[in-house]
PDB file of C-alpha atoms in Angstrom:
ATOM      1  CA  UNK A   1       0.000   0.000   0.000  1.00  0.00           C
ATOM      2  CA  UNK A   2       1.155   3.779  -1.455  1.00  0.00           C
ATOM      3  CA  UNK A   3       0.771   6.878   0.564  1.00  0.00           C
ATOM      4  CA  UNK A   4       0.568  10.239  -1.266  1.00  0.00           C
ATOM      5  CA  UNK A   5       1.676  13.357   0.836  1.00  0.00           C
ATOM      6  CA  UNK A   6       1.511  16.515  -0.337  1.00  0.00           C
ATOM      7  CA  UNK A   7       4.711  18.729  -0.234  1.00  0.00           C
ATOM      8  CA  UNK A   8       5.221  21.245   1.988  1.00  0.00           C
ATOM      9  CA  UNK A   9       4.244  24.733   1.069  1.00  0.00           C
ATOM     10  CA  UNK A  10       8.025  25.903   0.225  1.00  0.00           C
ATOM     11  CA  UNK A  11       8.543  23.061  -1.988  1.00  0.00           C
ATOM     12  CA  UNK A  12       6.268  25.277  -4.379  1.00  0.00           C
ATOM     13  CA  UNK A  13       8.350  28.141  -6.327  1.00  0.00           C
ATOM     14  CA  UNK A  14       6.354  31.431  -6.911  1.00  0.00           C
ATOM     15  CA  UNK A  15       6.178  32.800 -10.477  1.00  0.00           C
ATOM     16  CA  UNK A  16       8.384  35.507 -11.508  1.00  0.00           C
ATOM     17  CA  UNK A  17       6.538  38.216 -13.770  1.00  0.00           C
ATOM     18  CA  UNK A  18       8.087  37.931 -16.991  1.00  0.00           C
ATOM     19  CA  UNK A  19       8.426  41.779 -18.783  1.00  0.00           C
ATOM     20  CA  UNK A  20       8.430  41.045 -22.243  1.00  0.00           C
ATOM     21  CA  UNK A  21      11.298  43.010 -24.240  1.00  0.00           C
ATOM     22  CA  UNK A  22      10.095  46.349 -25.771  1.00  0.00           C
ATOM     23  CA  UNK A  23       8.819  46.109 -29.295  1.00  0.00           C
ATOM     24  CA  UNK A  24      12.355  46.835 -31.557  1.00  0.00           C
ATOM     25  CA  UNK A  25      11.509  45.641 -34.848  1.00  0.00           C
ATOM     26  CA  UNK A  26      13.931  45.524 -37.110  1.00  0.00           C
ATOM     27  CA  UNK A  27      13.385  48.659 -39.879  1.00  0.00           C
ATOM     28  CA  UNK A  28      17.108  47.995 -42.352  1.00  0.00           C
ATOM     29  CA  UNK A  29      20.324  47.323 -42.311  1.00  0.00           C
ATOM     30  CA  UNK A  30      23.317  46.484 -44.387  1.00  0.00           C
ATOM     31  CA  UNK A  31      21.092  44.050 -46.309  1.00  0.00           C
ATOM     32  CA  UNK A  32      18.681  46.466 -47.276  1.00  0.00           C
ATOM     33  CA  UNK A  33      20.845  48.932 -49.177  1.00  0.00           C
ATOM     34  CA  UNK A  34      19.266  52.143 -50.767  1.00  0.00           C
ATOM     35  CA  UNK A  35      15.601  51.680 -48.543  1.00  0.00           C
ATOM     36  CA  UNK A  36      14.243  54.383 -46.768  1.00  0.00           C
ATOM     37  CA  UNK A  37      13.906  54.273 -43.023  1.00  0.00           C
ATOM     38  CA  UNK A  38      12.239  57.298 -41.260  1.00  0.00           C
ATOM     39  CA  UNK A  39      11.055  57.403 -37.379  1.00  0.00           C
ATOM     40  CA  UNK A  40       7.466  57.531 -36.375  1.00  0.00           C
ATOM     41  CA  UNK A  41       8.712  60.549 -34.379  1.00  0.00           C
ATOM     42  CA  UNK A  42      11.422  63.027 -33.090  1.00  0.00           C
ATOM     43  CA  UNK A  43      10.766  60.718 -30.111  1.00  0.00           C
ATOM     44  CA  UNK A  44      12.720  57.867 -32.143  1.00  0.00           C
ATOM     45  CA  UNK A  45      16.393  56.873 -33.631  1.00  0.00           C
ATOM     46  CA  UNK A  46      18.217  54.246 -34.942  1.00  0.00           C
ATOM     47  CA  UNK A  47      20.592  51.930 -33.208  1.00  0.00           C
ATOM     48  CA  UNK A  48      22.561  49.649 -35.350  1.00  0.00           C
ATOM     49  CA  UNK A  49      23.582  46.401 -34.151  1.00  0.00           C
ATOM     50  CA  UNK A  50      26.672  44.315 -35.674  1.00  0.00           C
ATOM     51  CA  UNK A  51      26.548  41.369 -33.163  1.00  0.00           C
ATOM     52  CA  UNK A  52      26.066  38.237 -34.312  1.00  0.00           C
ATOM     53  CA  UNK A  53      23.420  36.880 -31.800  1.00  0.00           C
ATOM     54  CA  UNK A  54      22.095  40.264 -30.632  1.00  0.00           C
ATOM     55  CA  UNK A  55      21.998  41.773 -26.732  1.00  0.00           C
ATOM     56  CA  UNK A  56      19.543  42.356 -24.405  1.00  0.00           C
ATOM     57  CA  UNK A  57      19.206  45.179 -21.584  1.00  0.00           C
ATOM     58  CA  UNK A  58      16.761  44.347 -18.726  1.00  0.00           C
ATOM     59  CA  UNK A  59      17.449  47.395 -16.462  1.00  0.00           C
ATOM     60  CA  UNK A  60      16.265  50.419 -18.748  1.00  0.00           C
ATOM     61  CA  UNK A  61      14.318  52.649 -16.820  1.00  0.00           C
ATOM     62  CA  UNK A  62      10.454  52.535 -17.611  1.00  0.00           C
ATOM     63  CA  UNK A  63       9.599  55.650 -16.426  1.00  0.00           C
ATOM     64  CA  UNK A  64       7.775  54.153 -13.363  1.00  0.00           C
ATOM     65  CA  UNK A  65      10.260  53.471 -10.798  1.00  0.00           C
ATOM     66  CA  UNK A  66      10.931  49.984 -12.125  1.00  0.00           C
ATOM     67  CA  UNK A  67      12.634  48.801 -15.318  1.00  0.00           C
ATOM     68  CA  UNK A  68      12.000  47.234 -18.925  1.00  0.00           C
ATOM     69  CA  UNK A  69      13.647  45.324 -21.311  1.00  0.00           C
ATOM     70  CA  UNK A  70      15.286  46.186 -24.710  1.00  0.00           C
ATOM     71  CA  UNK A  71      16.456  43.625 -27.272  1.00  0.00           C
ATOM     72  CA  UNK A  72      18.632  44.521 -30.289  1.00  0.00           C
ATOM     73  CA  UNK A  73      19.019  41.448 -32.406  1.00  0.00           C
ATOM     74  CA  UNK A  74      21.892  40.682 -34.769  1.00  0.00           C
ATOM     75  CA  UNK A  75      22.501  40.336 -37.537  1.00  0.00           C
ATOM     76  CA  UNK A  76      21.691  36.465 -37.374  1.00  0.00           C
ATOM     77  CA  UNK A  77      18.323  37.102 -35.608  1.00  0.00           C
ATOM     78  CA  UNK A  78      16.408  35.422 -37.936  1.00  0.00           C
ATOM     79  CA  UNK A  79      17.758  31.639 -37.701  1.00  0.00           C
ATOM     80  CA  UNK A  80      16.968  30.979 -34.095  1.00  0.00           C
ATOM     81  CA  UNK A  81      15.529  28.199 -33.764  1.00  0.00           C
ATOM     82  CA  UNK A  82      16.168  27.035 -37.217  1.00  0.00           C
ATOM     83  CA  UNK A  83      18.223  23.718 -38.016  1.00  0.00           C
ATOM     84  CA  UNK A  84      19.453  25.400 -41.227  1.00  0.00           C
ATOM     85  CA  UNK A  85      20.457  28.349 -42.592  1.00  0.00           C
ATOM     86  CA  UNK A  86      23.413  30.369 -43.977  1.00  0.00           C
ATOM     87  CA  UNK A  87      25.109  32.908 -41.014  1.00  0.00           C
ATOM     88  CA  UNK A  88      25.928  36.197 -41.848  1.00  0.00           C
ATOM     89  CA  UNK A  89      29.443  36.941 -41.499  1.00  0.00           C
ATOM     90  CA  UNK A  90      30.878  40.220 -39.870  1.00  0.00           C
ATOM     91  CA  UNK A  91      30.617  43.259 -41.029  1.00  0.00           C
ATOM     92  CA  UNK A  92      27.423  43.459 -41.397  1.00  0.00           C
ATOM     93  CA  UNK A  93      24.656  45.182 -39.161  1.00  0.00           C
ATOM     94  CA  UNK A  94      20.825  45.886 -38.650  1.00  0.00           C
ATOM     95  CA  UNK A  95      18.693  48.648 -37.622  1.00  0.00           C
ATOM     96  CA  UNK A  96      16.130  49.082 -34.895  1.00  0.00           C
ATOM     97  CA  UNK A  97      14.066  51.847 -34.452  1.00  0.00           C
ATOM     98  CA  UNK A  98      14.034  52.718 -30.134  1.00  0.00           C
ATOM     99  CA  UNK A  99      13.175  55.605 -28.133  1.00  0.00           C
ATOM    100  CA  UNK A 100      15.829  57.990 -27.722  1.00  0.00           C
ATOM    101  CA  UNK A 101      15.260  58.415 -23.695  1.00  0.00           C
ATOM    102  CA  UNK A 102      15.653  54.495 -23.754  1.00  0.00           C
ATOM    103  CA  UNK A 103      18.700  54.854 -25.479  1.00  0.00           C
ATOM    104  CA  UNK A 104      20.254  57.562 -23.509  1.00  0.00           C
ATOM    105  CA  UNK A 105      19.616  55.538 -20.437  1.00  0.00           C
ATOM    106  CA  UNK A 106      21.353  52.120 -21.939  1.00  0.00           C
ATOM    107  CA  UNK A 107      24.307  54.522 -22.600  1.00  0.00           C
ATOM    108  CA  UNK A 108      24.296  56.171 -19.522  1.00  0.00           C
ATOM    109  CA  UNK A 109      24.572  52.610 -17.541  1.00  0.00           C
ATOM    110  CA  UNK A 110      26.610  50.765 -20.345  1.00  0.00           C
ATOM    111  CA  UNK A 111      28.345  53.020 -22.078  1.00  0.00           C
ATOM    112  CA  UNK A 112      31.961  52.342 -20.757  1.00  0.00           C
ATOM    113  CA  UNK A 113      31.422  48.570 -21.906  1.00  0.00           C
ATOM    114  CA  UNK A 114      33.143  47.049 -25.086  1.00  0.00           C
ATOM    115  CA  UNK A 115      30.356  47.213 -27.788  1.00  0.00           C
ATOM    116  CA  UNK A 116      30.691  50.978 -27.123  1.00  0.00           C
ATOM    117  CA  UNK A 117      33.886  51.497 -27.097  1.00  0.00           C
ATOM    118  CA  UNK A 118      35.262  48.840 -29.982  1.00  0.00           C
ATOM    119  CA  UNK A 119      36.459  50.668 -32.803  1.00  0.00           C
ATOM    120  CA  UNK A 120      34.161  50.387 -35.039  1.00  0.00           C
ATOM    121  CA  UNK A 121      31.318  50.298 -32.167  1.00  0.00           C
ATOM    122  CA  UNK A 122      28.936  47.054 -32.239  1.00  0.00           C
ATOM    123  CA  UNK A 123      26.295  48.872 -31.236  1.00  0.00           C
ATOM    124  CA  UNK A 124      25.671  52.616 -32.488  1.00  0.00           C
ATOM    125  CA  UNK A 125      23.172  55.096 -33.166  1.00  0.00           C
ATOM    126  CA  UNK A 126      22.678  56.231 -36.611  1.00  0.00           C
ATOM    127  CA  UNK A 127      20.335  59.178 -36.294  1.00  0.00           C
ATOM    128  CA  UNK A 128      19.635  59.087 -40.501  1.00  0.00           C
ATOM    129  CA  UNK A 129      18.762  55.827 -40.282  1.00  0.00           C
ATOM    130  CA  UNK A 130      19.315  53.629 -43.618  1.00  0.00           C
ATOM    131  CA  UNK A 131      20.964  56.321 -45.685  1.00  0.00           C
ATOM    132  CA  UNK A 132      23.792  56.542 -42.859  1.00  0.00           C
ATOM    133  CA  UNK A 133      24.552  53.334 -42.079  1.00  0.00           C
ATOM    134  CA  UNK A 134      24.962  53.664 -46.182  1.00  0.00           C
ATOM    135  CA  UNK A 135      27.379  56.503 -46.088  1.00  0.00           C
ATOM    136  CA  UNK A 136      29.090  54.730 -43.140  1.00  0.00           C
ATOM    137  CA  UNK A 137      29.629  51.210 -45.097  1.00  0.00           C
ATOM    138  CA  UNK A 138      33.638  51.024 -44.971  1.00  0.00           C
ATOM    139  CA  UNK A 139      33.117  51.455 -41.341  1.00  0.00           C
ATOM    140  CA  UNK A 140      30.540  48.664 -40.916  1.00  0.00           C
ATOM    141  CA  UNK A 141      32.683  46.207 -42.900  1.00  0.00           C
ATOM    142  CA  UNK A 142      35.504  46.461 -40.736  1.00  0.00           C
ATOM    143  CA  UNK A 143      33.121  45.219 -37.741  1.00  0.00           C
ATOM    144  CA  UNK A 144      34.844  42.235 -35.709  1.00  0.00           C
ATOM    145  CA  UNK A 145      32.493  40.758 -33.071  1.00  0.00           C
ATOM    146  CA  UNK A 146      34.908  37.989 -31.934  1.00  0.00           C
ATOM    147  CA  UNK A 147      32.640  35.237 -33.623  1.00  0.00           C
ATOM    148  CA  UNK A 148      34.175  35.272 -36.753  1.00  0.00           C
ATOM    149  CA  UNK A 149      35.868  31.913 -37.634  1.00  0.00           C
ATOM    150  CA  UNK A 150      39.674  31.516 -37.252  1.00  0.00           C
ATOM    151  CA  UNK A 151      42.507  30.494 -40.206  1.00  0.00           C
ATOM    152  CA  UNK A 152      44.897  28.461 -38.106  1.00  0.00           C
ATOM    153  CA  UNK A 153      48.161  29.413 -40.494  1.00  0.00           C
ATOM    154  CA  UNK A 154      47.632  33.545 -39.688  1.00  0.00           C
ATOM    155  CA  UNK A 155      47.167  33.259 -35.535  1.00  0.00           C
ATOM    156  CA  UNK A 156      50.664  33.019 -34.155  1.00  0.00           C
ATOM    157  CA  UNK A 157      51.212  29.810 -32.601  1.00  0.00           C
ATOM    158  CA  UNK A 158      48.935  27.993 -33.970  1.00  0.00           C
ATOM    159  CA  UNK A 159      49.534  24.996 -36.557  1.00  0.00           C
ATOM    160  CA  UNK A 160      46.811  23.065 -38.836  1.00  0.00           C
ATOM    161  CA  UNK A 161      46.226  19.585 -37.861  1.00  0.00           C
ATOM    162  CA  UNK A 162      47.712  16.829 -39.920  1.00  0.00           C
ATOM    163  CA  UNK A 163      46.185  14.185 -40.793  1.00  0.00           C
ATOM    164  CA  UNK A 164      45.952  11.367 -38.817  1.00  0.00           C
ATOM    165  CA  UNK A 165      46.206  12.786 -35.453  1.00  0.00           C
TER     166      UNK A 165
END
């Protein structure tokens, strides 16, 4: 004969509210050459992303005393969850249209870390939207993320495999 007990109370975990990120959609990038990208308002700019997988902030202000959440994605956004697809390589970058006091507030908090200070930046504002990040193409291009894939004959100290080992 099987007794059932019930667990105590604490065995139960209370749910953590979710905040879903802010609606960035993506609005052009260095795939969609020569379109025309304009902001709903003065409110708005552009932030262009060159990361491969994207980056998320959780603690911009929300005006209320508490926070929100802002996703950029990069520039491989569109294969997650896919078993298939061809990755963009670096150098590339995409465009989200965000508020500018939520963007002043990411920069105030994060704006000493890497993908701000990288020359080129991996994550920038361009104010023009498409017909900048346009104008600023050689710049893009030269965008290293750290993800691109390695040659082992040009790293220093490193040799190719031979075969058989």
């Amino acid at each position: 004969v099987f007794e059932l007990h019930q667990p105590p109370k604490e065995f139960f975990m209370t749910a953590k509210k979710v905040t879903k990120p802010a609606s960035t959609d993506i609005v052009g990038g260095t795939l969609h050459r020569g379109e025309k990208t304009e902001p709903v308002s003065s409110d708005y700019t552009f932030i262009a992303c060159g990361l491969m997988n994207g980056i998320k902030f959780d603690d911009v202000d929300n005006g209320n005393g508490g926070t929100k959440v802002i996703e950029f994605d990069g520039i491989n956004h569109d294969l997650r969850g896919k078993a298939e697809g061809i990755l963009l390589p670096t150098g590339n970058a995409v465009i989200k249209r965000v508020l500018k006091k939520d963007w002043e507030d990411i920069k105030r908090k994060h704006g000493r870390e890497r993908i701000f200070t990288s020359v080129p930046a991996l994550l920038f504002e361009v104010a023009g939207g498409q017909a900048e990040l346009d104008a600023r193409e050689d710049e893009v291009s030269e965008i290293q993320n750290g993800l691109s894939p390695v040659e082992p004959g040009k790293v220093a100290g490193v040799e190719k495999a031979k075969a058989g080992e």
